[in-house]
CSV table of C-alpha atoms in Angstrom, one decimal:
chain,number,residue,atom,x,y,z
A,1,UNK,CA,28.4,-4.1,26.8
A,2,UNK,CA,25.6,-6.5,25.9
A,3,UNK,CA,23.4,-5.1,28.7
A,4,UNK,CA,24.0,-1.5,27.4
A,5,UNK,CA,23.0,-2.5,23.9
A,6,UNK,CA,19.9,-4.2,25.2
A,7,UNK,CA,18.9,-1.1,27.2
A,8,UNK,CA,19.4,1.1,24.2
A,9,UNK,CA,17.4,-1.2,22.0
A,10,UNK,CA,14.6,-1.3,24.6
A,11,UNK,CA,14.5,2.5,24.7
A,12,UNK,CA,14.3,2.8,20.9
A,13,UNK,CA,11.5,0.2,20.7
A,14,UNK,CA,9.6,1.8,23.6
A,15,UNK,CA,9.9,5.1,21.6
A,16,UNK,CA,8.4,3.5,18.5
A,17,UNK,CA,5.4,2.1,20.4
A,18,UNK,CA,4.9,5.5,22.1
A,19,UNK,CA,4.7,7.1,18.6
A,20,UNK,CA,2.2,4.4,17.5
A,21,UNK,CA,-0.1,5.2,20.4
A,22,UNK,CA,-0.1,9.0,19.9
A,23,UNK,CA,-3.5,10.2,18.7
A,24,UNK,CA,-3.6,10.7,15.0
A,25,UNK,CA,-4.7,14.4,15.3
A,26,UNK,CA,-1.3,15.1,17.0
A,27,UNK,CA,0.8,13.5,14.2
A,28,UNK,CA,-1.3,14.6,11.2
A,29,UNK,CA,-2.5,18.1,10.9
A,30,UNK,CA,-6.1,18.3,9.8
A,31,UNK,CA,-5.2,20.3,6.7
A,32,UNK,CA,-3.0,17.6,5.3
A,33,UNK,CA,-4.6,14.5,6.7
A,34,UNK,CA,-7.9,14.9,5.0
A,35,UNK,CA,-9.5,16.8,2.2
A,36,UNK,CA,-12.9,18.4,2.1
A,37,UNK,CA,-15.7,15.8,1.9
A,38,UNK,CA,-19.0,16.2,0.1
A,39,UNK,CA,-21.5,14.7,2.5
A,40,UNK,CA,-23.9,13.8,-0.3
A,41,UNK,CA,-21.3,11.2,-1.5
A,42,UNK,CA,-19.9,9.8,1.7
A,43,UNK,CA,-18.9,6.3,0.8
A,44,UNK,CA,-16.2,6.2,3.5
A,45,UNK,CA,-18.5,6.4,6.4
A,46,UNK,CA,-21.9,4.9,5.6
A,47,UNK,CA,-21.7,2.8,2.5
A,48,UNK,CA,-20.3,-0.8,2.5
A,49,UNK,CA,-21.2,-1.4,-1.1
A,50,UNK,CA,-18.0,-3.2,-2.1
A,51,UNK,CA,-17.3,-6.7,-0.9
A,52,UNK,CA,-13.7,-6.0,0.3
A,53,UNK,CA,-11.8,-2.8,1.1
A,54,UNK,CA,-8.1,-2.2,1.0
A,55,UNK,CA,-6.0,0.3,3.0
A,56,UNK,CA,-2.9,1.4,1.2
A,57,UNK,CA,0.3,2.9,2.6
A,58,UNK,CA,2.2,4.5,-0.2
A,59,UNK,CA,5.7,5.6,0.7
A,60,UNK,CA,7.6,8.1,-1.4
A,61,UNK,CA,11.0,9.9,-1.1
A,62,UNK,CA,12.9,12.7,-2.8
A,63,UNK,CA,12.1,13.0,-6.5
A,64,UNK,CA,9.1,10.7,-6.3
A,65,UNK,CA,6.2,13.2,-6.6
A,66,UNK,CA,5.7,12.6,-10.3
A,67,UNK,CA,5.6,8.8,-9.9
A,68,UNK,CA,3.4,9.1,-6.9
A,69,UNK,CA,0.7,11.1,-8.8
A,70,UNK,CA,0.7,8.6,-11.6
A,71,UNK,CA,0.5,5.7,-9.2
A,72,UNK,CA,-2.5,7.3,-7.5
A,73,UNK,CA,-4.3,7.7,-10.8
A,74,UNK,CA,-3.7,4.1,-11.7
A,75,UNK,CA,-4.4,2.6,-8.2
A,76,UNK,CA,-7.3,4.8,-7.0
A,77,UNK,CA,-10.8,3.4,-6.2
A,78,UNK,CA,-13.4,5.1,-4.1
A,79,UNK,CA,-14.0,2.0,-2.0
A,80,UNK,CA,-10.4,1.9,-0.7
A,81,UNK,CA,-8.2,4.1,1.6
A,82,UNK,CA,-4.9,5.7,0.8
A,83,UNK,CA,-2.3,7.1,3.2
A,84,UNK,CA,0.7,8.8,1.6
A,85,UNK,CA,4.0,9.2,3.5
A,86,UNK,CA,6.7,11.5,2.0
A,87,UNK,CA,10.1,10.8,3.5
A,88,UNK,CA,11.5,13.7,5.6
A,89,UNK,CA,14.4,13.8,3.2
A,90,UNK,CA,12.1,15.1,0.4
A,91,UNK,CA,12.2,18.9,0.0
A,92,UNK,CA,9.4,20.8,1.6
A,93,UNK,CA,8.4,22.2,-1.8
A,94,UNK,CA,7.9,18.6,-3.1
A,95,UNK,CA,6.0,17.7,0.0
A,96,UNK,CA,3.7,20.7,-0.4
A,97,UNK,CA,3.2,19.8,-4.1
A,98,UNK,CA,1.9,16.4,-3.0
A,99,UNK,CA,-0.4,17.8,-0.4
A,100,UNK,CA,-1.7,20.4,-2.9
A,101,UNK,CA,-2.3,17.6,-5.5
A,102,UNK,CA,-4.4,15.6,-3.0
A,103,UNK,CA,-6.3,18.6,-1.8
A,104,UNK,CA,-7.2,19.8,-5.4
A,105,UNK,CA,-8.1,16.5,-7.0
A,106,UNK,CA,-11.9,16.7,-7.2
A,107,UNK,CA,-12.5,13.0,-6.8
A,108,UNK,CA,-10.3,12.7,-3.7
A,109,UNK,CA,-12.2,15.7,-2.2
A,110,UNK,CA,-15.6,14.3,-3.0
A,111,UNK,CA,-14.9,10.9,-1.5
A,112,UNK,CA,-12.5,11.8,1.2
A,113,UNK,CA,-10.4,8.7,1.3
A,114,UNK,CA,-6.9,10.0,0.5
A,115,UNK,CA,-4.6,11.5,3.2
A,116,UNK,CA,-1.0,12.7,3.5
A,117,UNK,CA,0.9,12.2,6.7
A,118,UNK,CA,1.6,15.6,8.2
A,119,UNK,CA,4.5,14.7,10.5
A,120,UNK,CA,7.0,13.0,8.2
A,121,UNK,CA,9.6,10.4,9.3
A,122,UNK,CA,13.2,10.1,8.0
A,123,UNK,CA,13.2,6.6,6.4
A,124,UNK,CA,16.3,4.6,5.4
A,125,UNK,CA,16.7,1.1,4.1
A,126,UNK,CA,19.0,0.3,7.0
A,127,UNK,CA,17.6,0.0,10.5
A,128,UNK,CA,14.1,0.0,11.9
A,129,UNK,CA,12.8,3.4,10.4
A,130,UNK,CA,10.9,1.8,7.6
A,131,UNK,CA,9.2,-0.7,9.9
A,132,UNK,CA,8.3,2.0,12.4
A,133,UNK,CA,6.7,4.1,9.7
A,134,UNK,CA,4.7,1.1,8.4
A,135,UNK,CA,3.4,0.3,11.9
A,136,UNK,CA,2.6,4.0,12.5
A,137,UNK,CA,0.6,4.1,9.3
A,138,UNK,CA,-1.3,0.9,10.3
A,139,UNK,CA,-2.2,2.4,13.6
A,140,UNK,CA,-3.5,5.6,11.9
A,141,UNK,CA,-5.6,3.6,9.4
A,142,UNK,CA,-7.0,1.4,12.1
A,143,UNK,CA,-8.2,4.4,14.1
A,144,UNK,CA,-9.5,6.3,11.1
A,145,UNK,CA,-11.5,3.9,8.8
A,146,UNK,CA,-12.9,0.4,8.3
A,147,UNK,CA,-11.0,-1.8,5.9
A,148,UNK,CA,-10.2,-5.5,5.4
A,149,UNK,CA,-6.6,-5.7,4.1
A,150,UNK,CA,-3.5,-3.5,4.4
A,151,UNK,CA,-1.1,-3.2,1.5
A,152,UNK,CA,2.2,-1.5,1.6
A,153,UNK,CA,3.5,0.0,-1.7
A,154,UNK,CA,6.2,2.5,-2.8
A,155,UNK,CA,6.1,5.2,-5.5
A,156,UNK,CA,8.1,2.8,-7.7
A,157,UNK,CA,5.3,0.2,-7.7
A,158,UNK,CA,2.6,0.0,-10.3
A,159,UNK,CA,-0.6,-2.1,-10.5
A,160,UNK,CA,-1.1,-4.7,-13.3
A,161,UNK,CA,-4.8,-5.1,-12.6
A,162,UNK,CA,-7.6,-2.5,-12.1
A,163,UNK,CA,-8.9,-2.0,-8.6
A,164,UNK,CA,-12.3,-3.5,-9.6
A,165,UNK,CA,-10.4,-6.7,-10.1
A,166,UNK,CA,-9.0,-7.1,-7.0
A,167,UNK,CA,5.5,-5.1,-0.2
A,168,UNK,CA,5.9,-5.9,0.2
A,169,UNK,CA,3.1,-7.1,2.5
A,170,UNK,CA,-0.6,-7.7,2.3
A,171,UNK,CA,-2.0,-8.0,5.9
A,172,UNK,CA,-5.5,-8.6,7.2
A,173,UNK,CA,-7.1,-6.1,9.5
A,174,UNK,CA,-7.2,-8.6,12.3
A,175,UNK,CA,-3.5,-9.3,12.0
A,176,UNK,CA,-2.8,-5.6,11.8
A,177,UNK,CA,-4.7,-5.0,15.0
A,178,UNK,CA,-2.7,-7.8,16.6
A,179,UNK,CA,0.6,-6.2,15.6
A,180,UNK,CA,-0.4,-2.7,16.9
A,181,UNK,CA,-2.5,-3.6,20.0
A,182,UNK,CA,-0.8,-6.9,20.7
A,183,UNK,CA,-3.0,-8.9,23.1
A,184,UNK,CA,0.1,-10.9,23.9
A,185,UNK,CA,3.8,-9.7,24.1
A,186,UNK,CA,5.0,-11.4,20.9
A,187,UNK,CA,4.8,-8.4,18.5
A,188,UNK,CA,6.5,-6.1,21.1
A,189,UNK,CA,9.2,-8.7,21.9
A,190,UNK,CA,10.0,-9.2,18.2
A,191,UNK,CA,10.0,-5.5,17.5
A,192,UNK,CA,12.7,-5.2,20.2
A,193,UNK,CA,14.6,-8.0,18.6
A,194,UNK,CA,14.3,-6.6,15.0
A,195,UNK,CA,15.5,-3.1,16.1
A,196,UNK,CA,19.0,-4.4,15.7
A,197,UNK,CA,18.5,-5.8,12.2
A,198,UNK,CA,19.8,-4.1,9.0
A,199,UNK,CA,16.5,-4.5,7.2
A,200,UNK,CA,13.8,-5.2,9.7
A,201,UNK,CA,10.7,-4.9,7.4
A,202,UNK,CA,11.9,-7.9,5.4
A,203,UNK,CA,11.4,-10.3,8.3
A,204,UNK,CA,9.4,-8.7,11.1
A,205,UNK,CA,5.8,-9.5,9.9
A,206,UNK,CA,6.8,-12.9,8.6
A,207,UNK,CA,8.3,-13.8,12.0
A,208,UNK,CA,5.4,-12.5,14.0
A,209,UNK,CA,2.8,-14.4,11.9
A,210,UNK,CA,4.8,-17.6,11.9
A,211,UNK,CA,5.2,-17.6,15.7
A,212,UNK,CA,1.7,-16.7,16.6
A,213,UNK,CA,-0.6,-19.6,17.3
A,214,UNK,CA,-3.6,-17.7,16.0
A,215,UNK,CA,-2.1,-16.7,12.6
A,216,UNK,CA,0.7,-19.1,11.7
A,217,UNK,CA,-1.6,-21.3,9.5
A,218,UNK,CA,-3.3,-18.4,7.8
A,219,UNK,CA,-0.4,-17.3,5.5
A,220,UNK,CA,-0.4,-17.4,1.7
A,221,UNK,CA,3.4,-17.5,1.2
A,222,UNK,CA,3.7,-16.0,-2.2
A,223,UNK,CA,5.0,-12.6,-3.5
A,224,UNK,CA,2.2,-10.7,-5.2
A,225,UNK,CA,4.8,-8.4,-6.8
A,226,UNK,CA,6.5,-9.2,-10.0
A,227,UNK,CA,10.2,-8.4,-9.3
A,228,UNK,CA,13.4,-9.4,-11.0
A,229,UNK,CA,17.0,-9.3,-9.8
A,230,UNK,CA,20.4,-9.0,-11.3
A,231,UNK,CA,22.7,-12.0,-11.3
A,232,UNK,CA,24.3,-11.9,-8.8
A,233,UNK,CA,21.6,-10.0,-6.9
A,234,UNK,CA,22.3,-6.4,-5.9
A,235,UNK,CA,20.8,-4.4,-3.0
A,236,UNK,CA,17.8,-3.4,-5.0
A,237,UNK,CA,15.7,-5.1,-7.7
A,238,UNK,CA,16.3,-4.5,-11.3
A,239,UNK,CA,14.4,-1.7,-13.0
A,240,UNK,CA,11.7,-3.1,-15.3
A,241,UNK,CA,11.1,-2.0,-18.9
A,242,UNK,CA,9.3,-2.9,-22.1
A,243,UNK,CA,11.3,-6.2,-22.5
A,244,UNK,CA,9.8,-7.4,-19.2
A,245,UNK,CA,6.2,-6.7,-20.1
A,246,UNK,CA,5.3,-10.2,-21.4
A,247,UNK,CA,6.7,-11.9,-18.3
A,248,UNK,CA,4.9,-9.4,-16.0
A,249,UNK,CA,1.5,-10.2,-17.7
A,250,UNK,CA,2.1,-14.0,-17.6
A,251,UNK,CA,3.0,-13.8,-13.9
A,252,UNK,CA,-0.6,-13.0,-13.1
A,253,UNK,CA,0.6,-10.8,-10.2
A,254,UNK,CA,-1.4,-7.7,-9.3
A,255,UNK,CA,1.7,-5.4,-8.8
A,256,UNK,CA,5.2,-5.0,-10.2
A,257,UNK,CA,8.3,-3.0,-9.2
A,258,UNK,CA,10.4,-1.1,-9.8
A,259,UNK,CA,9.9,1.4,-12.6
A,260,UNK,CA,11.6,4.6,-13.8
A,261,UNK,CA,9.5,7.7,-14.0
A,262,UNK,CA,7.3,7.7,-17.2
A,263,UNK,CA,8.9,4.6,-18.6
A,264,UNK,CA,7.3,3.5,-21.9
A,265,UNK,CA,6.2,0.2,-20.3
A,266,UNK,CA,3.9,2.2,-17.9
A,267,UNK,CA,2.1,3.6,-21.0
A,268,UNK,CA,1.7,0.0,-22.3
A,269,UNK,CA,0.3,-1.2,-18.9
A,270,UNK,CA,-2.1,1.8,-18.8
A,271,UNK,CA,-3.3,1.1,-22.4
A,272,UNK,CA,-3.6,-2.7,-22.4
A,273,UNK,CA,-4.2,-3.7,-18.8
A,274,UNK,CA,-5.7,-0.7,-16.9
A,275,UNK,CA,-7.6,0.9,-19.8
A,276,UNK,CA,-6.4,4.2,-18.4
A,277,UNK,CA,-6.1,7.4,-20.5
A,278,UNK,CA,-3.3,9.9,-19.8
A,279,UNK,CA,-4.0,12.0,-16.7
A,280,UNK,CA,-7.1,10.1,-15.8
A,281,UNK,CA,-8.0,7.2,-13.5
A,282,UNK,CA,-8.0,3.5,-14.3
A,283,UNK,CA,-11.4,2.5,-15.6
A,284,UNK,CA,-13.9,0.9,-13.2
A,285,UNK,CA,-17.6,0.6,-12.4
A,286,UNK,CA,-17.4,3.8,-10.3
A,287,UNK,CA,-16.4,5.9,-13.3
A,288,UNK,CA,-18.5,8.4,-15.2
A,289,UNK,CA,-17.4,7.7,-18.8
A,290,UNK,CA,-15.9,10.6,-20.7
A,291,UNK,CA,-16.2,11.5,-24.3
A,292,UNK,CA,-13.4,9.1,-25.3
A,293,UNK,CA,-15.3,5.9,-24.4
A,294,UNK,CA,-13.6,4.1,-21.5
A,295,UNK,CA,-11.9,7.2,-20.2
A,296,UNK,CA,-12.4,7.8,-16.4
A,297,UNK,CA,-12.3,11.6,-15.7
A,298,UNK,CA,-14.7,11.6,-12.7
A,299,UNK,CA,-17.0,9.4,-10.7
A,300,UNK,CA,-20.7,8.6,-10.8
A,301,UNK,CA,-23.1,9.9,-8.2
A,302,UNK,CA,-25.3,6.9,-8.6
A,303,UNK,CA,-24.6,3.2,-8.9
A,304,UNK,CA,-21.0,3.7,-7.8
A,305,UNK,CA,-21.0,0.3,-6.2
A,306,UNK,CA,-21.1,-1.6,-9.6
A,307,UNK,CA,-17.9,-3.6,-10.2
A,308,UNK,CA,-16.5,-3.9,-13.7
A,309,UNK,CA,-13.4,-6.1,-13.5
A,310,UNK,CA,-10.6,-5.3,-16.0
A,311,UNK,CA,-9.0,-7.8,-18.5
A,312,UNK,CA,-6.4,-8.9,-15.9
A,313,UNK,CA,-8.9,-9.8,-13.2
A,314,UNK,CA,-9.1,-13.4,-14.5
A,315,UNK,CA,-5.4,-13.8,-14.4
A,316,UNK,CA,-5.3,-12.6,-10.7
A,317,UNK,CA,-8.2,-15.1,-10.0
A,318,UNK,CA,-6.1,-17.9,-11.5
A,319,UNK,CA,-3.0,-16.9,-9.4
A,320,UNK,CA,-5.0,-16.7,-6.1
A,321,UNK,CA,-6.9,-19.9,-6.8
A,322,UNK,CA,-3.5,-21.7,-7.3
A,323,UNK,CA,-2.0,-20.2,-4.1
A,324,UNK,CA,-5.0,-21.1,-2.0
A,325,UNK,CA,-5.5,-24.5,-3.5
A,326,UNK,CA,-5.4,-27.4,-1.0
A,327,UNK,CA,-2.4,-28.9,-2.8
A,328,UNK,CA,-0.3,-25.7,-2.6
A,329,UNK,CA,-1.6,-23.8,0.4
A,330,UNK,CA,-0.6,-26.2,3.2
A,331,UNK,CA,2.9,-26.8,1.7
A,332,UNK,CA,3.6,-23.0,2.0
A,333,UNK,CA,2.6,-22.7,5.7
A,334,UNK,CA,5.1,-21.9,8.5
A,335,UNK,CA,7.1,-24.8,9.7
């Protein structure tokens, strides 16, 4: 019986890695993977103006299209990359709505750094489906663009700092390449092992990094999400609201989760932390200011590399300085 289970697990894992190595053009139709790009403003190919670039995987499921659109407005920056995955369980009409939103947003089209996965996966919290989707997204982004850090978010997340100021996981490009290409067998062996876990994403990357001689002393073991749990804890985190706002701000963390659609606390975050007007982007140095002062309706065609950190950037700097301090950093390394 044990041998049969092992063989089945091996077949499933082999299938996942086969998917990861399929060329992007086969898994993502051109029409939904990219939007038209204006070559006169091609920051994604020729301009390395910004000191660091993030690649985001944003996962959404049925009923999340509204939250996803709001998150994109709050999170967007022309120096980063965004890959959106809509769960296969979401209705086709909702999926088409997201694709149309990305295709018709002028800024996304002008910069060309937002994509929607064309071939959707069915994602569940149990089993390896979420992990395989994450690894697949990492492989797509590694092949498609140059970036420094990979960040995995859901549509229920929301930023607490502007993108000029700064999962689940935040992974370096080098470590992402190690997980996908794997110049030794450790990532593949552990993927085979985690195929049998109820929630493989919660331990896979941590186990790989802590058992790799090249990366085990490079971890900053701290959650960059503000999350609260019921007592006793339930399967999912507690939904955040206005009463949690002060603690969120004092946590100095760049992200928080999870939120209900259009909860009043999101308006407060937009107004006080992100300086974002309704329906517009979070303010940054790349914005062309609108008639209402610090509104951000569109982008500049010149000097788009200027950074203007928001009010929460100093808090994030304080948190990262503490995490990376000599006193704290070594204590949080893998044992």
